[in-house]
Short mmCIF file of C-alpha atoms in Angstrom, two decimals:
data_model
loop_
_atom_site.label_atom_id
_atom_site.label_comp_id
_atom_site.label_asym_id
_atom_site.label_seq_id
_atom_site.Cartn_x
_atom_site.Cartn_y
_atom_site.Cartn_z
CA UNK R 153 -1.80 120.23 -34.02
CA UNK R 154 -1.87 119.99 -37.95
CA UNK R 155 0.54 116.95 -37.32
CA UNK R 156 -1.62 115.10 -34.88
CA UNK R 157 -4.66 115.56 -37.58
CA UNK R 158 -2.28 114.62 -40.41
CA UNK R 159 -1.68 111.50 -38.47
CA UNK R 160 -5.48 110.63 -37.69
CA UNK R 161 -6.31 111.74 -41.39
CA UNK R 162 -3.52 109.05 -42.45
CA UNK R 163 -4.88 106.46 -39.77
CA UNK R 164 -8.49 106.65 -41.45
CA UNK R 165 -7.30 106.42 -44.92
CA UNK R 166 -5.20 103.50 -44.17
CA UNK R 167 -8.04 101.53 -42.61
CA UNK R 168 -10.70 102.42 -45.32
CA UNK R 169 -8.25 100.92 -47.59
CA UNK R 170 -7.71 97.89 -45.77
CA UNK R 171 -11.48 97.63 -45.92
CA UNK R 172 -11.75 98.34 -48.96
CA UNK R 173 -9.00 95.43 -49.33
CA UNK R 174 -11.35 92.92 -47.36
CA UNK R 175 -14.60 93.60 -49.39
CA UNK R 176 -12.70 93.57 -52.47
CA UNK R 177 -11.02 90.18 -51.33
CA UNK R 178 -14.25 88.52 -49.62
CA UNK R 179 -15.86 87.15 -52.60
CA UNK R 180 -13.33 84.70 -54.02
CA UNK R 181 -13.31 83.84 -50.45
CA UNK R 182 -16.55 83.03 -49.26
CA UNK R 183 -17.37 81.95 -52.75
CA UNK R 184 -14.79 79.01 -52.63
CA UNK R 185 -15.83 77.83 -49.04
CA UNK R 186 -19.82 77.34 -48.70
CA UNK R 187 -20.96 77.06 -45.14
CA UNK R 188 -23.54 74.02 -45.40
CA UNK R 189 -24.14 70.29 -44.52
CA UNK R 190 -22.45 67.90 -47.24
CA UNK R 191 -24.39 64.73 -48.31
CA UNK R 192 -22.73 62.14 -46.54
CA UNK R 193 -20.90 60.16 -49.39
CA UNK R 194 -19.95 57.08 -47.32
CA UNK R 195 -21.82 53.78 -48.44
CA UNK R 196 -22.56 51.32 -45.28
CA UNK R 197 -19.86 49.05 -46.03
CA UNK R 198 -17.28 51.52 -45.41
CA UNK R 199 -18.62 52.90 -42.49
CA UNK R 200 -18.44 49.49 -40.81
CA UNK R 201 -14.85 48.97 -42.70
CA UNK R 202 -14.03 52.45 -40.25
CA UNK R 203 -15.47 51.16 -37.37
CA UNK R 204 -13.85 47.81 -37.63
CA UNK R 205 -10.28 49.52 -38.57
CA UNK R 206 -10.89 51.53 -35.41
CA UNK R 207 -11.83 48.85 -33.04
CA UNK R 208 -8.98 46.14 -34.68
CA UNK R 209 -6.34 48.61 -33.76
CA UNK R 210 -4.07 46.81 -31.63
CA UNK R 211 -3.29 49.39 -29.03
CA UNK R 212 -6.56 50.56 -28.37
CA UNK R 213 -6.87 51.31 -25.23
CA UNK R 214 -9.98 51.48 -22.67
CA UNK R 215 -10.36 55.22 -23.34
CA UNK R 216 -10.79 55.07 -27.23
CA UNK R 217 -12.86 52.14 -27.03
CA UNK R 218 -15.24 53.64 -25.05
CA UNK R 219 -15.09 56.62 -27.39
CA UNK R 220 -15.52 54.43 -30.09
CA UNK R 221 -19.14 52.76 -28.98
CA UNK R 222 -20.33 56.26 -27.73
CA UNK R 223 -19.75 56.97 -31.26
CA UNK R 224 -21.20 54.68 -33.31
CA UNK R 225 -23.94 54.49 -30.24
CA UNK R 226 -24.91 58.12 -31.57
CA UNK R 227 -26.40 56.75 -35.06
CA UNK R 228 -29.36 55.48 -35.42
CA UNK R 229 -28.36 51.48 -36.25
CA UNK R 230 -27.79 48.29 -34.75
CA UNK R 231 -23.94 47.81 -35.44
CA UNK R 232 -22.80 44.58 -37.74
CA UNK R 233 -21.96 41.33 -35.97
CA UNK R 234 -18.43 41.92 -37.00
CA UNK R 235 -18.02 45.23 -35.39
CA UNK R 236 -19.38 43.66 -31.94
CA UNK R 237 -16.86 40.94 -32.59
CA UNK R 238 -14.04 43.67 -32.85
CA UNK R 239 -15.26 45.66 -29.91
CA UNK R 240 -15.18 42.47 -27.94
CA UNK R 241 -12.08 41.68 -28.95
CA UNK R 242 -10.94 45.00 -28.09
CA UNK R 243 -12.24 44.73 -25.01
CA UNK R 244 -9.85 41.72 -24.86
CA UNK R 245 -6.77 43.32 -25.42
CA UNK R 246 -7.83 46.02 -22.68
CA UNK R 247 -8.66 43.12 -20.00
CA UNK R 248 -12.05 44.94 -19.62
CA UNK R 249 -14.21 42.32 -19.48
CA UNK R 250 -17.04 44.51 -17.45
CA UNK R 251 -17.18 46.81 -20.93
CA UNK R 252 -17.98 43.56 -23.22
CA UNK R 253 -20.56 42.29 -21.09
CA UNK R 254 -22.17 46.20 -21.25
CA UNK R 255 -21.85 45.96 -24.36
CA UNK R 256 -23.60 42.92 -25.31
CA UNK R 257 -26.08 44.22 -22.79
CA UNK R 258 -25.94 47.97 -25.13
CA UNK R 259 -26.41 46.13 -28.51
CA UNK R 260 -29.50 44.15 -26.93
CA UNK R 261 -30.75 47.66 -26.17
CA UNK R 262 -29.99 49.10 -29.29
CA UNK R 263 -32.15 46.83 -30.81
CA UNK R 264 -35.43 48.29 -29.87
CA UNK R 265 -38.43 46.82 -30.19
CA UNK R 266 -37.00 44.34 -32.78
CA UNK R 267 -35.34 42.65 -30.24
CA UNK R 268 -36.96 39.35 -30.43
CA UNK R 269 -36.11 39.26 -34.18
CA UNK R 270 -32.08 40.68 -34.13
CA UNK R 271 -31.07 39.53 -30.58
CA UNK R 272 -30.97 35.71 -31.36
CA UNK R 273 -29.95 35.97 -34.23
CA UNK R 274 -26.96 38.41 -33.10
CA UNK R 275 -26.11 36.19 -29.85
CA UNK R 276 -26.15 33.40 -33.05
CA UNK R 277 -23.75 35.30 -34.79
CA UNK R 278 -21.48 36.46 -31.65
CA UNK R 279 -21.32 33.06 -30.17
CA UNK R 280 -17.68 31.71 -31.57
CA UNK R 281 -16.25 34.93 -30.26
CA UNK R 282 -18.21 34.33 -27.09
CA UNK R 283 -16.80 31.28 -26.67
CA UNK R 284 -13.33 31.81 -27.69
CA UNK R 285 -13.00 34.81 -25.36
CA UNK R 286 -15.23 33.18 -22.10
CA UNK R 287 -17.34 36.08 -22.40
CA UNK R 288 -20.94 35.32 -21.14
CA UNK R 289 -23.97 37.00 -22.23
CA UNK R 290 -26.17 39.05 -19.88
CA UNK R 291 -28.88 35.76 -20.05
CA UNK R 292 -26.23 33.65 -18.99
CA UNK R 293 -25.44 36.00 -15.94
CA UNK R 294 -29.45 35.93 -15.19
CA UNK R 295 -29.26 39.64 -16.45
CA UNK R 296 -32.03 39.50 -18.69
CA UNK R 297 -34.16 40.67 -15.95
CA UNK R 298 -33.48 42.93 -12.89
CA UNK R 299 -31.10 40.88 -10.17
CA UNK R 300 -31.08 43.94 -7.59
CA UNK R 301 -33.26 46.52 -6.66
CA UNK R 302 -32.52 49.90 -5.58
CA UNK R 303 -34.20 51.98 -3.01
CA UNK R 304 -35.60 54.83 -4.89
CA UNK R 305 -33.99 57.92 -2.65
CA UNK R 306 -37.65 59.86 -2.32
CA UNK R 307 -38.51 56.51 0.17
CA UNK R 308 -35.52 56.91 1.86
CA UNK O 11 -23.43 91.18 14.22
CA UNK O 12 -25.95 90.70 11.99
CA UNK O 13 -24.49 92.98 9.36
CA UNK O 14 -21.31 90.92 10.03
CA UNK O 15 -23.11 87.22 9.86
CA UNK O 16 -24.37 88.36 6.55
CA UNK O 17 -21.64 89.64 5.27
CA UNK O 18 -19.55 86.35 6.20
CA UNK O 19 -22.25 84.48 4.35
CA UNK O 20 -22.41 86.34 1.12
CA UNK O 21 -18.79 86.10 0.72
CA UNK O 22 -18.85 82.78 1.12
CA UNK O 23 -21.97 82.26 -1.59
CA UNK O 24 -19.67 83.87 -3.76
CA UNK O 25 -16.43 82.12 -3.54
CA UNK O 26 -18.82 79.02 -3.46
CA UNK O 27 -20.07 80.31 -6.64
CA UNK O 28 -16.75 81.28 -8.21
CA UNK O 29 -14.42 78.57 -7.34
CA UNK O 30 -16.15 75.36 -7.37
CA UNK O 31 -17.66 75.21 -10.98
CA UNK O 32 -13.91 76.20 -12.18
CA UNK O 33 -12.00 73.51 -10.38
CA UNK O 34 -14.85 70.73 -11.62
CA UNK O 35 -14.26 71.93 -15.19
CA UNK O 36 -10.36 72.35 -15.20
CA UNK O 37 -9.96 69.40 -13.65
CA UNK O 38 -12.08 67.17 -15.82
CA UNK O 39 -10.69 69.09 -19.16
CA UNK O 40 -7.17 68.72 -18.24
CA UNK O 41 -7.28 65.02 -16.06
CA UNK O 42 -5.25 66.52 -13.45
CA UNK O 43 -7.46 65.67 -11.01
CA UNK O 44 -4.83 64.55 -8.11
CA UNK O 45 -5.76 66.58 -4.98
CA UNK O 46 -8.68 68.39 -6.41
CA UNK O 47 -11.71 69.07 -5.69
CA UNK O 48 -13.20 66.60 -8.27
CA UNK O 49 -10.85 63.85 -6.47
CA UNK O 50 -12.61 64.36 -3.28
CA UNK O 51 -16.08 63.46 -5.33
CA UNK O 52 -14.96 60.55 -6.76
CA UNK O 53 -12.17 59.21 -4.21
CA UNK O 54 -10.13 56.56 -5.58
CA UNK O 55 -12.32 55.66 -8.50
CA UNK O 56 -10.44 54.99 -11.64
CA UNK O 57 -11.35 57.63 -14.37
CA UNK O 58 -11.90 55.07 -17.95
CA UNK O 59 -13.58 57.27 -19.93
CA UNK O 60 -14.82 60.61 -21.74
CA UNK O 61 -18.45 59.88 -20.00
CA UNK O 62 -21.22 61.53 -21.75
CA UNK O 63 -20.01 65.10 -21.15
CA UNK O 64 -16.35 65.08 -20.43
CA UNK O 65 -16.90 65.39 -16.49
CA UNK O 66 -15.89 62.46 -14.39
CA UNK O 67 -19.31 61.15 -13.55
CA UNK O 68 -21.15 58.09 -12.65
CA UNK O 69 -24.46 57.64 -14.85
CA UNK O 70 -26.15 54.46 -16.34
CA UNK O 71 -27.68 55.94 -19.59
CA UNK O 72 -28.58 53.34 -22.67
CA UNK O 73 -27.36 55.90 -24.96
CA UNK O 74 -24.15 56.17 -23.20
CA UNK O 75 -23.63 52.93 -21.79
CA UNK O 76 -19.70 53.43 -21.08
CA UNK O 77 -19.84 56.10 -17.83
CA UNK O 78 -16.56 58.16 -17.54
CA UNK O 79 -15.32 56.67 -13.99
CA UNK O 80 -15.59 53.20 -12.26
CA UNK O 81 -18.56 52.59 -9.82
CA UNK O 82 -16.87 50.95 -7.00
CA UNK O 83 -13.40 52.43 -5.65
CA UNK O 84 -10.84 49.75 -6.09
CA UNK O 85 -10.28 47.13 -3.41
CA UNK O 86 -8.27 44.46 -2.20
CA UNK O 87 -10.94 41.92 -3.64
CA UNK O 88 -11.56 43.92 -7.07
CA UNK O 89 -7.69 44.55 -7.71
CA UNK O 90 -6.50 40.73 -7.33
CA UNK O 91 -9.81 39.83 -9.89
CA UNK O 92 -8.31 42.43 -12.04
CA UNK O 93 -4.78 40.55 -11.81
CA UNK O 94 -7.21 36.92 -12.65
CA UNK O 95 -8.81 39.41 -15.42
CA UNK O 96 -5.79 39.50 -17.71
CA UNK O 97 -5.61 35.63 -17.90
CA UNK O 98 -8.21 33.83 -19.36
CA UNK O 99 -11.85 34.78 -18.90
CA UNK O 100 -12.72 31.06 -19.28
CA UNK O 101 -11.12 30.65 -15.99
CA UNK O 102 -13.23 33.19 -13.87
CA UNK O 103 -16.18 32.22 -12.35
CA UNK O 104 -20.16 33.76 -12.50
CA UNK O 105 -19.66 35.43 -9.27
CA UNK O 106 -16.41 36.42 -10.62
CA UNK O 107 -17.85 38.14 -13.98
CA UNK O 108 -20.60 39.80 -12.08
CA UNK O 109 -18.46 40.84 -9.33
CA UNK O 110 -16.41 42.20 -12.41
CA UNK O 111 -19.20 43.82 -13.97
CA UNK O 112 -20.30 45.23 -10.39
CA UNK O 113 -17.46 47.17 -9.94
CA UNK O 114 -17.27 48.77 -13.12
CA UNK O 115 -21.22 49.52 -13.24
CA UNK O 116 -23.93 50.51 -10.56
CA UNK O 117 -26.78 48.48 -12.21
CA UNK O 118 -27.47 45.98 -15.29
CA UNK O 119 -29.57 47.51 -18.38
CA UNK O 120 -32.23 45.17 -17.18
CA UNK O 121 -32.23 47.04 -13.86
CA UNK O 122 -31.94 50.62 -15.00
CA UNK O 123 -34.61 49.88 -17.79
CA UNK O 124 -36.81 48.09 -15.09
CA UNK O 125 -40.57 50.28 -14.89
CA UNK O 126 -40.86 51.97 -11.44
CA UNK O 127 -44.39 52.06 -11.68
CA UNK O 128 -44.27 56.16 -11.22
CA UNK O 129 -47.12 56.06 -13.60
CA UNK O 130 -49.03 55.22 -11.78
CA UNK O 131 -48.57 57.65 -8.75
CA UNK O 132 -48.77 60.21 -11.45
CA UNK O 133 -52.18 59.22 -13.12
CA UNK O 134 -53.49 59.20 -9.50
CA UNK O 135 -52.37 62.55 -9.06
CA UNK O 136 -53.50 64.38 -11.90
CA UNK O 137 -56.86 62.77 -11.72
CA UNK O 138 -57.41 64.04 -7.91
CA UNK O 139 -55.92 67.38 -8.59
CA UNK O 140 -58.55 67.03 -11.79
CA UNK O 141 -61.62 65.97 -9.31
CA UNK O 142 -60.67 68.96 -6.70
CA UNK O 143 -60.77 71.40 -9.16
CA UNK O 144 -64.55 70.25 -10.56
CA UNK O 145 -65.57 70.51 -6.71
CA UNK O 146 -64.30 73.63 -6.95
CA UNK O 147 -65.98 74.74 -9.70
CA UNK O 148 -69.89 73.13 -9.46
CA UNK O 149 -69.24 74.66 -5.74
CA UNK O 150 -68.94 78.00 -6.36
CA UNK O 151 -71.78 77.70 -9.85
CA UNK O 152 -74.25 76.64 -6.31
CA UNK O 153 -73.46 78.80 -4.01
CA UNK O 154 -71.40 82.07 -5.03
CA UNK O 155 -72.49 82.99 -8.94
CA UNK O 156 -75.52 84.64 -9.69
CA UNK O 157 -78.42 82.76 -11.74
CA UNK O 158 -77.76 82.73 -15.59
CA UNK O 159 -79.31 85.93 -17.13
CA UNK O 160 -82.96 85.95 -18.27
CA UNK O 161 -81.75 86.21 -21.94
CA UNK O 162 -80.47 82.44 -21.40
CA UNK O 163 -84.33 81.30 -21.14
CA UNK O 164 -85.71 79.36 -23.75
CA UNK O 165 -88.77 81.68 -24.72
CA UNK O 166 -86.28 84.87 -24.16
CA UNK O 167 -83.67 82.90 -27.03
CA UNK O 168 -86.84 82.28 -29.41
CA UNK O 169 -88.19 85.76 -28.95
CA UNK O 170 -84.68 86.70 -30.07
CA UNK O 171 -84.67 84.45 -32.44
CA UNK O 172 -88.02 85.76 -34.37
CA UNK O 173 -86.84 89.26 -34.20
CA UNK O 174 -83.48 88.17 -36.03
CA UNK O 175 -86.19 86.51 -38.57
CA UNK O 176 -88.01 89.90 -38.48
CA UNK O 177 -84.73 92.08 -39.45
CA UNK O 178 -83.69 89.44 -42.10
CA UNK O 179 -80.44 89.29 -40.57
CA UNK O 180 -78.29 88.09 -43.44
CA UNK O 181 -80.59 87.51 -46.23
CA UNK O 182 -78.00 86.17 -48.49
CA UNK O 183 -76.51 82.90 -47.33
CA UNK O 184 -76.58 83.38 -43.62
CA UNK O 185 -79.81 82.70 -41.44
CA UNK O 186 -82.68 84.96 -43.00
CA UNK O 187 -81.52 83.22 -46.30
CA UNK O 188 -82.51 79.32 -45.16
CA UNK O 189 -86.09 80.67 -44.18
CA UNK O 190 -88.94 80.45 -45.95
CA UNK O 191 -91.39 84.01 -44.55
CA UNK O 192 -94.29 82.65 -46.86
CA UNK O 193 -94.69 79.38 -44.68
CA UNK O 194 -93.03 80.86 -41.52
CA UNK O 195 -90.96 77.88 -41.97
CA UNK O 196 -87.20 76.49 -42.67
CA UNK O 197 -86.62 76.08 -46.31
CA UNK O 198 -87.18 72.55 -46.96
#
């Protein structure tokens, strides 16, 4: 009996200290690790540098490519000329020549309600790659405006 | 046989509830989707991507514009293209491209982004639901409700309104306050 309370007695002590241990220990570390937003530090020109890196990589495959434009897709930009070009190009290596046509379709969207100002001047900027690769842009497809309808399925 | 009909169905709710949710997410977390029941969804279709949530679905979204599986399942037609598609793309035809483009994706931006004209179905609606419910109402103010009180009447409000004068109902800067008693008047 006295030796099963010993025990218990010897339990609790042991754990108060090991609290005891954490409070004493917490400060240094919560005071070394802050848990807020940083400003982001990275000036456009690296952020496009990134992007391009990412794209150039030569065995990119379809997978990371589309991760890639999902991810730049997320921020609130139209993407340089030059990272189109390396998406494109990307697209090249991958033989996915369905993704660079969305995509030329994409960075039309992504240009808002600007799009009269950017687009030309992006398909202007685009068009030696366009060329080079035999990629055609959505006007040249007649894409520019609806080709097929859909039946919506409430009618059907 | 009742009890036993509903018994049979419960269980099955639940095992519907259990198992299928599980097999959609382990099989689009770990891609070993061969014989499951996510392959039965999608049949052949060739899984590309991380889609918009990590399941391996078909939707045309302009903020995702890369969906996580093919549209069309792969065919004799598509697969020899795809052979033509490593060459060069100056080589392909239009109708090549856009049969291309067709098999990766259901419809163009132009044709997802295209108005429906829902608007205008739903501006009709709202403004007939909005017309019933004023029948409703100057229909029952006719014939169900009860005449406004007599305190409503105009002489009733100005009687009220004199005895409020009478009282000097708050004399400072409230209504006894703009009145002038010596010319029975508002202060000018």
């Amino acid at each position: 009996m006295f030796r099963a309370s010993a025990l218990r007695i010897h339990a609790l002590a042991k754990s108060a200290a090991n609290s005891t241990n954490v409070v004493q220990a917490r400060p240094a570390a919560w005071l070394g690790v802050r848990y807020m937003s940083k400003h982001n530090t990275e000036t456009d020109d690296q952020f496009d540098q990134r992007y391009e890196n990412y794209f150039n990589n030569p065995n990119i495959d379809g997978w990371d490519i589309r991760r890639g434009v999902h991810d730049l897709w997320g921020h609130d930009l139209v993407p340089e000329p030059k990272l189109t070009i390396a998406i494109l190009r990307a697209c090249r290596r991958a033989n996915d020549l369905a993704m660079a046509i969305r995509v030329i379709e994409a960075v039309k969207d992504k240009c808002g309600n600007k799009v009269n100002e950017i687009y030309p001047w992006y398909i202007q900027e685009l068009r030696p790659t366009l060329t080079e690769l035999g990629i055609p842009t959505p006007e040249e497809l007649g894409w520019d405006k609806p080709e097929l309808a859909l039946l919506n399925t409430d009618d059907m | 046989m009742a009890n036993t009909l509903l018994a049979l169905g419960a269980r099955q709710l639940i095992r519907n509830a259990i198992s299928k949710p599980l097999v959609i997410q382990s099989a689009a977390m770990s891609g070993g989707v061969e014989g499951s029941y996510t392959r039965t969804l999608i049949g052949k279709r060739e899984i590309v991507g991380y889609g918009y949530n990590g399941e391996p679905n078909y939707v045309d979204r302009s903020d995702f514009p890369l969906p996580a599986i093919r549209w069309q399942e792969p065919n004799a037609d598509i697969l020899a293209l795809r052979e033509r598609e490593k060459g060069d793309w100056k080589q392909l035809s239009i109708e090549d491209k856009k049969a291309l483009y067709r098999a990766s994706f259901r419809q163009t931006f132009a044709e997802f982004k295209a108005p429906t004209g829902e608007w205008k179905y739903m501006v009709g609606v709202t403004l007939s639901l909005i017309s019933a419910a004023l029948w409703v109402f100057f229909g029952l103010k006719t014939f169900v409700y009860a005449p406004l009180p007599d305190s409503f009447k105009e002489e009733n409000r100005a009687a009220q309104f004199r005895r409020i004068l009478d009282l000097q109902v708050n004399p400072i800067e409230g209504i006894s306050s703009k009145w002038d008693y010596e010319k029975d008047d508002w202060k000018k």
